[in-house]
Structures are given as C-alpha cells and as structure tokens.
Coordinates of C-alpha atoms in Angstrom, one line a residue:
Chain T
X1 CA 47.7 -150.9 134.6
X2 CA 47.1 -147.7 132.3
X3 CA 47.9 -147.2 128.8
X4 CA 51.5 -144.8 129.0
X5 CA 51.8 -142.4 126.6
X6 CA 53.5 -139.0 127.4
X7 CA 53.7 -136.5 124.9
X8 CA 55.4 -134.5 127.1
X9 CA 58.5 -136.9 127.0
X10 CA 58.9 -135.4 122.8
X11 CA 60.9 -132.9 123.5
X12 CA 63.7 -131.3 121.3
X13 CA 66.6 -130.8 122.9
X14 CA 68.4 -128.3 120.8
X15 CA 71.6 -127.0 121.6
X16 CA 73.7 -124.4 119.5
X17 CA 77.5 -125.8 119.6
X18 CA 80.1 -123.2 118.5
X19 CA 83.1 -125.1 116.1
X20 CA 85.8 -122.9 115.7
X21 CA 87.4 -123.2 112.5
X22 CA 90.7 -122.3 111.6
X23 CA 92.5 -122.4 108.0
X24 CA 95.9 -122.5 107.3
X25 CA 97.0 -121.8 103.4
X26 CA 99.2 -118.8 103.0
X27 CA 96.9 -117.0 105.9
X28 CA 95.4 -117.8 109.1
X29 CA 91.5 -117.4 108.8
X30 CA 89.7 -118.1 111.3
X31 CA 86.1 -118.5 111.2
X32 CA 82.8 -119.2 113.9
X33 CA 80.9 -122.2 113.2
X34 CA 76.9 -121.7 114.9
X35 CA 75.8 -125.4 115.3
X36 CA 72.1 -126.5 116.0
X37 CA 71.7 -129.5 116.8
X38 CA 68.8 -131.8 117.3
X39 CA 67.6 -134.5 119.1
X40 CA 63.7 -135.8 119.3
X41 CA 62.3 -138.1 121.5
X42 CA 59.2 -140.5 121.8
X43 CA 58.2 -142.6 124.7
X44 CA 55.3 -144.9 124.5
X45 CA 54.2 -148.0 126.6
X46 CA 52.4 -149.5 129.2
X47 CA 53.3 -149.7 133.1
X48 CA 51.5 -150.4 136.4
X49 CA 50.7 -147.9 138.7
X50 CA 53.6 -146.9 140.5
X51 CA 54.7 -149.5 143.1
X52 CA 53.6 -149.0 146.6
X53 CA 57.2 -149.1 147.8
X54 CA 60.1 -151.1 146.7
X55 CA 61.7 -151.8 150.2
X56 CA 60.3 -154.9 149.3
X57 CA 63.4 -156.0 147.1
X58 CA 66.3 -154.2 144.9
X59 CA 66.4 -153.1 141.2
X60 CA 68.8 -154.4 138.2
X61 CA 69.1 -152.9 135.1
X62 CA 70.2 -155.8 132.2
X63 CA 70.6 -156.1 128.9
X64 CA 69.5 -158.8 126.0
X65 CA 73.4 -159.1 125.0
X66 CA 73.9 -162.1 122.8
X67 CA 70.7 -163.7 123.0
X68 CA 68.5 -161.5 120.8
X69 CA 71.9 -161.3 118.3
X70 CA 71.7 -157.7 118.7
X71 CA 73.9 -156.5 121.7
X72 CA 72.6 -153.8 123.2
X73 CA 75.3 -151.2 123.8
X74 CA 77.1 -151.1 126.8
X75 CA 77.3 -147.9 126.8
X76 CA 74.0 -147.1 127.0
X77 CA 73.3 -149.9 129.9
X78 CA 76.1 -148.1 131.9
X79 CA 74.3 -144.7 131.3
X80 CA 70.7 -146.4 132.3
X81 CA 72.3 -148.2 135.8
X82 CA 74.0 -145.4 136.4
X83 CA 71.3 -142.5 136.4
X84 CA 69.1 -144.9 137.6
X85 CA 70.8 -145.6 140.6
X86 CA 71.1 -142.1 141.8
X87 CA 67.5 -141.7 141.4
X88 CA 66.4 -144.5 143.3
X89 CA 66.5 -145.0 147.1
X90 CA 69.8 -146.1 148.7
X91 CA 70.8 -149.7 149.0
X92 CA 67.7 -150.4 146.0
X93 CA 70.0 -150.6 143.1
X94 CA 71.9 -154.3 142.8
X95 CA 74.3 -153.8 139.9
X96 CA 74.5 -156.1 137.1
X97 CA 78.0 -157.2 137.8
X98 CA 77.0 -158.5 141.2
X99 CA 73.7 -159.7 140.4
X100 CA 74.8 -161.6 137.3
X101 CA 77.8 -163.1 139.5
X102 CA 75.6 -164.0 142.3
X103 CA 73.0 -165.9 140.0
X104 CA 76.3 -167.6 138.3
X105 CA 75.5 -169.8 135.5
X106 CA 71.5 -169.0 135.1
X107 CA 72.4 -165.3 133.7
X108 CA 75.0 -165.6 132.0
X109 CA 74.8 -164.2 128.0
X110 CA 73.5 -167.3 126.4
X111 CA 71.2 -168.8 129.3
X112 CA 69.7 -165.7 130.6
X113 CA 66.1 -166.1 129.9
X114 CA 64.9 -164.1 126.8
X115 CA 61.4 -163.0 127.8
X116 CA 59.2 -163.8 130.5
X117 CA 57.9 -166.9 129.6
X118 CA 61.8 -168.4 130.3
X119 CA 62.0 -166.3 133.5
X120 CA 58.9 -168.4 134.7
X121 CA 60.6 -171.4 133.8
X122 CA 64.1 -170.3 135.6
X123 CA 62.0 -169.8 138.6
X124 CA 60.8 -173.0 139.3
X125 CA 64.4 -174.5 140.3
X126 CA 64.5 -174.2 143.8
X127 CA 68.3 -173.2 143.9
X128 CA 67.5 -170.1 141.7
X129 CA 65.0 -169.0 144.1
X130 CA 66.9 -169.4 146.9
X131 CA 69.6 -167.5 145.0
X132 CA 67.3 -164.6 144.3
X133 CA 66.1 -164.0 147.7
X134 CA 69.6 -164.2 149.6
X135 CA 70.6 -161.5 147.2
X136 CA 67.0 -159.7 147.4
X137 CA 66.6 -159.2 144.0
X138 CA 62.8 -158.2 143.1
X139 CA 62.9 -156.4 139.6
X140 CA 64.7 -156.9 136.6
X141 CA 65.0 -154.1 134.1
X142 CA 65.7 -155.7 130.7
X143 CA 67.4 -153.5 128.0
X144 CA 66.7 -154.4 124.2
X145 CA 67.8 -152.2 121.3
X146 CA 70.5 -149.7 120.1
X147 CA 71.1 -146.6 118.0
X148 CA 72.8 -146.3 114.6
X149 CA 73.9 -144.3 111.8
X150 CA 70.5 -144.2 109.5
X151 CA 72.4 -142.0 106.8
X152 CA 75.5 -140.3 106.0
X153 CA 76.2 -137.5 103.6
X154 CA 79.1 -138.2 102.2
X155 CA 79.9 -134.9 100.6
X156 CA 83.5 -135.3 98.9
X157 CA 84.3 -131.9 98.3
X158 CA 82.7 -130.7 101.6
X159 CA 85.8 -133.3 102.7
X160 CA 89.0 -132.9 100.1
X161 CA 88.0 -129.2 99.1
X162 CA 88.5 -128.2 102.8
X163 CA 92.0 -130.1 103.3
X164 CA 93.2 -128.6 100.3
X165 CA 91.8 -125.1 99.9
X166 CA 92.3 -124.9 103.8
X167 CA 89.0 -123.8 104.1
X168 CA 86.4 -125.5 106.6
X169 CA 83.6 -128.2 105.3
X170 CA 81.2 -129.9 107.0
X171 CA 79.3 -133.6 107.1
X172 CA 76.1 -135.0 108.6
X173 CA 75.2 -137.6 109.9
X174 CA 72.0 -139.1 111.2
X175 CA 71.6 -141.2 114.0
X176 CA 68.2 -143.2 114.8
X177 CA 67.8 -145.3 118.3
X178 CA 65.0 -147.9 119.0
X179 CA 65.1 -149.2 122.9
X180 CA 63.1 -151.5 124.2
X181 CA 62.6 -151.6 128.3
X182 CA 60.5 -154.2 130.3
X183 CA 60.2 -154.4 133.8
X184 CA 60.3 -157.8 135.3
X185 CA 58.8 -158.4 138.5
X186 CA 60.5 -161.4 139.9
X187 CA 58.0 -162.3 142.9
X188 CA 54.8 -161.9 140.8
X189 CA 56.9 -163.5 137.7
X190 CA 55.2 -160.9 135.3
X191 CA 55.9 -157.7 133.4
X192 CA 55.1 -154.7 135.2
X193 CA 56.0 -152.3 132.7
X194 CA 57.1 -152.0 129.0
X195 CA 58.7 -148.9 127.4
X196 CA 59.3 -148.1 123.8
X197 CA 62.0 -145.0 123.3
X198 CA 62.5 -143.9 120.0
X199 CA 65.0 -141.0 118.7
X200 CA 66.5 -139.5 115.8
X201 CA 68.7 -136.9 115.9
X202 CA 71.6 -135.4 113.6
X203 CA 75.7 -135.0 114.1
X204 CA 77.1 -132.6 112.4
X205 CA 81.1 -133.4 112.2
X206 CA 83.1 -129.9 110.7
X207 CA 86.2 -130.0 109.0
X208 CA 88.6 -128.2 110.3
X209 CA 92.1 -128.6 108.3
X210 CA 93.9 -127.3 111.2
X211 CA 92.9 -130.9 113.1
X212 CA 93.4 -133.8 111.8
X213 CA 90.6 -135.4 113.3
X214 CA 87.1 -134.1 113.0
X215 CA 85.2 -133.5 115.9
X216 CA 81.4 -134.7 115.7
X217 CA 79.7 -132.1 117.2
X218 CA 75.9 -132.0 118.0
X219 CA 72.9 -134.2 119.4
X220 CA 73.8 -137.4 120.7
X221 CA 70.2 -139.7 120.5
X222 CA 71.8 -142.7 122.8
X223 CA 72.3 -140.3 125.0
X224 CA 69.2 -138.3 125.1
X225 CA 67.4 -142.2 124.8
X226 CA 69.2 -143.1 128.3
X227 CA 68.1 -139.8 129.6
X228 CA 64.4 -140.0 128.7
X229 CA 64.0 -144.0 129.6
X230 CA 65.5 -143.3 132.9
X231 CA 63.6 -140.2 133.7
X232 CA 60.5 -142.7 133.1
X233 CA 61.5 -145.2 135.0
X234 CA 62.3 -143.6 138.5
X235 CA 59.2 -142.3 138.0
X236 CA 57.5 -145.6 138.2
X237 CA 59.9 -146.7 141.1
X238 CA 59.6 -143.3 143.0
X239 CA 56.4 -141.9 141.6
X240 CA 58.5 -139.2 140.8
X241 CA 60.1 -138.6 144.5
X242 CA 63.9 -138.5 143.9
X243 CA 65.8 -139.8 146.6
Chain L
X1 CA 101.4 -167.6 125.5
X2 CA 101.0 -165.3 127.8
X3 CA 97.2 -165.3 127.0
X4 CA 97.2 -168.8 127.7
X5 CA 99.2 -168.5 130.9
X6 CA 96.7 -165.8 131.3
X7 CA 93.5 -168.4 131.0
X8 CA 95.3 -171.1 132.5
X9 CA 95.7 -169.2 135.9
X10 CA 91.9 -167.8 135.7
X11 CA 90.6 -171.3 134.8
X12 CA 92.3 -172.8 137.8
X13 CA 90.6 -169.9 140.0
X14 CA 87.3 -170.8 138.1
X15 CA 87.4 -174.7 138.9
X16 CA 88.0 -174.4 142.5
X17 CA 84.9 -171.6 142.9
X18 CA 83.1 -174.5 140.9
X19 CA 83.9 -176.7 142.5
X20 CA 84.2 -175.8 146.0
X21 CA 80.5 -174.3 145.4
X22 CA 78.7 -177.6 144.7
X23 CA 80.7 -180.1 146.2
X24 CA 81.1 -180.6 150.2
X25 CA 84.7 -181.7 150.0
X26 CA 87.3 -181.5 147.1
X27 CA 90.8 -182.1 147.1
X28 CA 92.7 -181.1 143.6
X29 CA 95.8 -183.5 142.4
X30 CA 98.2 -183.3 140.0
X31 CA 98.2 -186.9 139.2
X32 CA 96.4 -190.4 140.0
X33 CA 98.9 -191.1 142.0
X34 CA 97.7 -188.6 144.8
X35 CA 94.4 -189.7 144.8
X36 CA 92.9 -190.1 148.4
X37 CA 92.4 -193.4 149.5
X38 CA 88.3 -193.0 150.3
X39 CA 86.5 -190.9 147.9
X40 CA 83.1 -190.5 146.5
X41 CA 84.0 -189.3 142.8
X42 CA 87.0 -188.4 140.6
X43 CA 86.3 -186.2 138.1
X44 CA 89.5 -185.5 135.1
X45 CA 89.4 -181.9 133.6
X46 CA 91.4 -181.5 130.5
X47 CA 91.4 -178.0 127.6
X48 CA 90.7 -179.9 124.7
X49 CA 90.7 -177.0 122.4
X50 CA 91.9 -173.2 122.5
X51 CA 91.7 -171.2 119.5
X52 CA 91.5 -167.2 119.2
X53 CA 89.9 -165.6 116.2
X54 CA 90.1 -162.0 114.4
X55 CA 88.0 -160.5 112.7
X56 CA 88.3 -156.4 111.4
X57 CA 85.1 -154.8 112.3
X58 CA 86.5 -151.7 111.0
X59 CA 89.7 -150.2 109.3
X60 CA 91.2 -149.7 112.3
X61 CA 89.3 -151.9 114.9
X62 CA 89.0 -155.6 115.4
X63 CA 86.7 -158.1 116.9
X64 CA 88.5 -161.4 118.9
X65 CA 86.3 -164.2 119.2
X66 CA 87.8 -167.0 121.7
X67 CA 86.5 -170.7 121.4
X68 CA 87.6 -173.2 124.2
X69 CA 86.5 -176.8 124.9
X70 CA 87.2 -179.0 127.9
X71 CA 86.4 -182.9 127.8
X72 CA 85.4 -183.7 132.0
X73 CA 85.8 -187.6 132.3
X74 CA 83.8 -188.7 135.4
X75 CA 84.6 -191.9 138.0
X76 CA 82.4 -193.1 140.7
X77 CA 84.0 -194.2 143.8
X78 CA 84.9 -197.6 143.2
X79 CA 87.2 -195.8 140.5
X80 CA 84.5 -197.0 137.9
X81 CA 84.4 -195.0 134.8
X82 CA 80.2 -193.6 134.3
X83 CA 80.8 -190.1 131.9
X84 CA 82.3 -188.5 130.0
X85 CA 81.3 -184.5 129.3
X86 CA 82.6 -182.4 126.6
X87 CA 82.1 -178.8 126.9
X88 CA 82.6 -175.7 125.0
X89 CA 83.0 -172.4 125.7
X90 CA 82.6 -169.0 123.3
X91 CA 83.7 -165.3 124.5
X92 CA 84.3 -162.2 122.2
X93 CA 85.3 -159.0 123.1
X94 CA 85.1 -155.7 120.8
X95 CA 86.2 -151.8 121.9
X96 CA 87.3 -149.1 120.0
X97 CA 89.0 -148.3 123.2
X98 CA 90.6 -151.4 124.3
X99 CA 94.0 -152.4 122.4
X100 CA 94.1 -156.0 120.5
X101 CA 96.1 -157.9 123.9
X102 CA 93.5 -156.7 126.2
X103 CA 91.2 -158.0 123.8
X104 CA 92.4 -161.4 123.6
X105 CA 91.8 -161.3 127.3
X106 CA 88.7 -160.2 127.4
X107 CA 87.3 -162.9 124.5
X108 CA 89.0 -165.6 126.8
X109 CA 87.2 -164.5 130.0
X110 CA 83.9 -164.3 128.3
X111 CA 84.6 -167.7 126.7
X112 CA 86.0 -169.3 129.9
X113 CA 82.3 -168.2 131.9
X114 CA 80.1 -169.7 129.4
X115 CA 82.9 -173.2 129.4
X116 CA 82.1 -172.4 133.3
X117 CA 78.1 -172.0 133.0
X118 CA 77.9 -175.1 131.2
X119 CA 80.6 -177.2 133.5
X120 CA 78.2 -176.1 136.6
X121 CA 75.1 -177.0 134.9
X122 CA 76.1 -180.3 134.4
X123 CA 78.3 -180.9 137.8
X124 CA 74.5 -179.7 139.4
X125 CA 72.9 -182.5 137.2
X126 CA 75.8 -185.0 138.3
X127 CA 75.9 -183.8 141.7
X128 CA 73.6 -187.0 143.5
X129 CA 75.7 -189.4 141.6
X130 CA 78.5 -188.5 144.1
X131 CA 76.1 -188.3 147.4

C-alpha cells in the first residue's frame, strides 16, 4: 500500500467558449462573447499496488444512494461505469443493473452494506457467497458524494437590464464537487483503495435576449470529477495499459 | 388507476420470481377453494396500503414518493395458521427529464423492490418452516 497523492491530477482544464450574443431593440447587434472557463482538480488517497491481474473476477461501479441520505448522482455513476468500462479489459466490467439484480434483495438501496465492516457481515451468509461467485464478482467500486452550486451571483440588472435594453448580461455561478471512491475487494473482504476528488469550477450562463433560455456555458466540475476518478482508477486496474 | 394497474401487473411478475426463486414448487390460486389437496404451506398476499406523494423540488419539477404495504398471512400444512408478516415498501423517483406519469411509475417500482427485498428476506427466514 503507498500513500497516493498525484499533483499531477490538478490540472486546469480551461477552455475558451465563444456565446454569440444577439440584441434585438430597434437594431440587430450582434456581439462575440470570449468565455474562459475553469475547472481545478485534486485527487488524494491511498491504494494498493496495482493488482497483478483481474482475470481473477469482474469490476462494479456503485453508489451509496439512500443509505448515506445523500444520493450520489446518477449522472455521475453512469459517467464513472461508463468510461470505466471502456478502459478496462473485456468481459471485466459487470454493470450495476445486473449485479444489483443478481444479488436481489442484499443490494438493494436500503440493505446494501454501507462500509466494509457490513460487507464482512453480508459475506458470511452462504447464499450471498454463492451468489457472488456464480456471477464472478471480485471488486466493488463504491461511489459517495456529489457536486453543487457553492454560490450564485445573482446580479438583477445583469438579468432585467439585458431583456429590456436588449443588450446581453451575464451570471456566474460556482460549482464545488466532493467524491468519495473505495475499492472493495470482495475475496479479501477489505479496501483496496480510497480516493478523495475534489473540484471547483465556475459556469458562466450569458443572457442573450434573443433566447429565452440561457445557455450555461463553461466548466462542468462533475464532469471533469468523473474524468479524473476514472483516469485513476483504470490505472490501478490496468496499471495504466488501456485495453 | 392506471398506475395501479401498472403495479398490480409488475407485483404479480415480482411474486412469482419470488417465489418461484425460494420455493421448490408453487402453485398461485385465486381463491381457497383451489387449494391443492397436499401442500406443505399457504401463504395469503394482500396490498394493505398504496399511497403516492408529491412533493415540488423546484418551480417546475417534482419529487413522487410511493409508500406500499402488504400484510403476508402464513399457514402450515395442516392449514394451521403460524404468521402473520406485514411489510412495507418505499420508492421515489426525481428527473428534470422525466414527466410527472413516468414518475409515478418509477416511485412505484422502487417502492415495489424494497416491499420485494423485505418479502424475500423473510420468506428465506420462513423457508424450513415449509421443508
């Protein structure tokens, strides 16, 4: 086990978005909005050396819904099964549908074991582990956390003036995400790996009177979160070998 | 009504993958009536309770929140009367993207597999009283 903490994973990811922005009083203006948007990242915890192989069984990705009264989006546990699973080896990936099916009622939302301590528990009924190894199941990614709105300038006139002057405004909005990841290992019944992902990051959302619906444009943190975490973890799966 | 329609139809479906699952042999019947003539146990299924909540999350958007209960009354097979279960089940569904009907459905799916979760639990504690 070494300690993990990559500095390299804060990165910014900066993009310049372009908002075109029209007006529409007695004359058509139309003006060029240069958006920067930015998203930082930090990734810190601990994992086990990267795993000899994992012929040895097949990887789920889950997530605490329900039971830590915080459910973790699933959006976000989509976009971690799903970049996850092309990373990783074919036939390695058991999604959560199936697996949580298969293993009906022990992981269902409200009996799923919460931490490993329960997982221990779970493991001593026979018909679980019977369960577990007909569907070869060997690792259990658990997904804690979400991302939300930390602040929002709520700038009236950058609002009302636009609509009614017909001239473009713009809000802000920041956006904070906290994830938590373990890595249960289901035949040595411990954590193999724990992963903290933090991110900030700022939407900028012009007003355009021309639409009546403003677009949020710039850095989207769950997004960049899911990107990061994943990157991590098919590293400890693959050791960095994509397949 | 057509939700309940809706959770009627998926509850049968449920109960016989339940059943079908933990026992060797089950027959379903309508009434007592039709009741083999050997058996080992008799178990009576009944919705108790079926209620759907809203709640707005947002201006626009809405949570549902389904609660269910069902009341299992168990026989042995000398038709003797040894438990009764109640059980209760809760689902809730929220999407910006989904529309209030689909919802509804949704709440009464996750509500019906917890109902389920619990039902199987106890059925695989109740199991050797029928063996």
């Amino acid at each position: 086990m070494f300690n993990y903490r990559n500095k390299d994973t804060r990165k910014k990811h900066c993009g310049k978005k372009i908002a075109r922005g029209l007006t529409q009083l007695a004359l058509l203006i139309s003006s060029l909005f240069y958006l920067s948007a930015c998203v930082s990242m930090k990734i810190e915890g601990t994992m086990d050396a990267k795993q000899d192989s994992i012929e040895e069984g097949k990887v789920t990705v889950l997530s605490h819904s329900y039971i830590s009264g915080n459910e973790t989006e699933k959006k976000f546990t989509r976009c971690v099964a799903n970049r996850l699973s092309a990373k990783l080896p074919e036939d390695t990936f058991l999604d959560s549908k199936t697996f949580v099916n298969e293993m009906f009622p022990w992981f269902e939302p409200k009996r799923s074991p919460a931490d490993i301590t329960d997982l221990r528990e779970l493991l001593k009924k026979p018909l679980v582990k019977e369960k577990l190894s007909s569907i070869d199941a060997r690792y259990l990614i658990m997904l804690a956390g979400s991302t939300k709105d930390v602040e929002e300038k709520k700038c009236e006139a950058c609002v009302i003036a636009p609509l009614l002057l017909g001239m473009p405004g713009m809000a802000t909005f920041k956006k904070q995400s906290n994830y938590l990841v373990e890595i249960w290992d289901l035949k040595k019944q411990e954590i193999v790996a724990d992963l903290n992902a933090k991110g900030k990051g700022k939407t900028y959302m012009p007003i355009i009177p021309v639409f009546v619906v403003p677009i949020p444009l710039g850095g989207n943190v769950q997004s960049a979160s899911c990107k990061q975490l994943t990157q991590q973890l098919s590293v400890f799966f693959t050791g960095g070998e994509e397949s | 009504l057509v939700d309940l329609i809706d959770l009627l139809k998926a509850q049968d479906t449920g109960f016989e993958k339940i059943f079908t699952q933990i026992f060797e042999n089950t027959k379903e019947v309508d009434s007592l009536d039709a009741i083999p003539l050997a058996y080992d146990g008799l178990i009576s299924i009944k919705l108790s309770d079926y209620e759907v909540f809203e709640q707005r999350k947002t201006t626009n958007t809405y949570v549902y929140f389904t609660e269910l209960s069902y009341d299992l009354d168990i026989y042995d097979k000398n038709n003797k009367f040894t438990q009764s279960i109640n059980v209760t089940g809760e689902g809730e569904a929220y999407d910006e993207n989904l529309v209030p009907t689909r919802l509804i459905k949704e709440a009464n799916i996750n509500a019906l597999r917890d109902a389920f979760s619990s039902i199987t639990l106890e059925l695989l504690e109740h199991a050797e009283l029928f063996n």
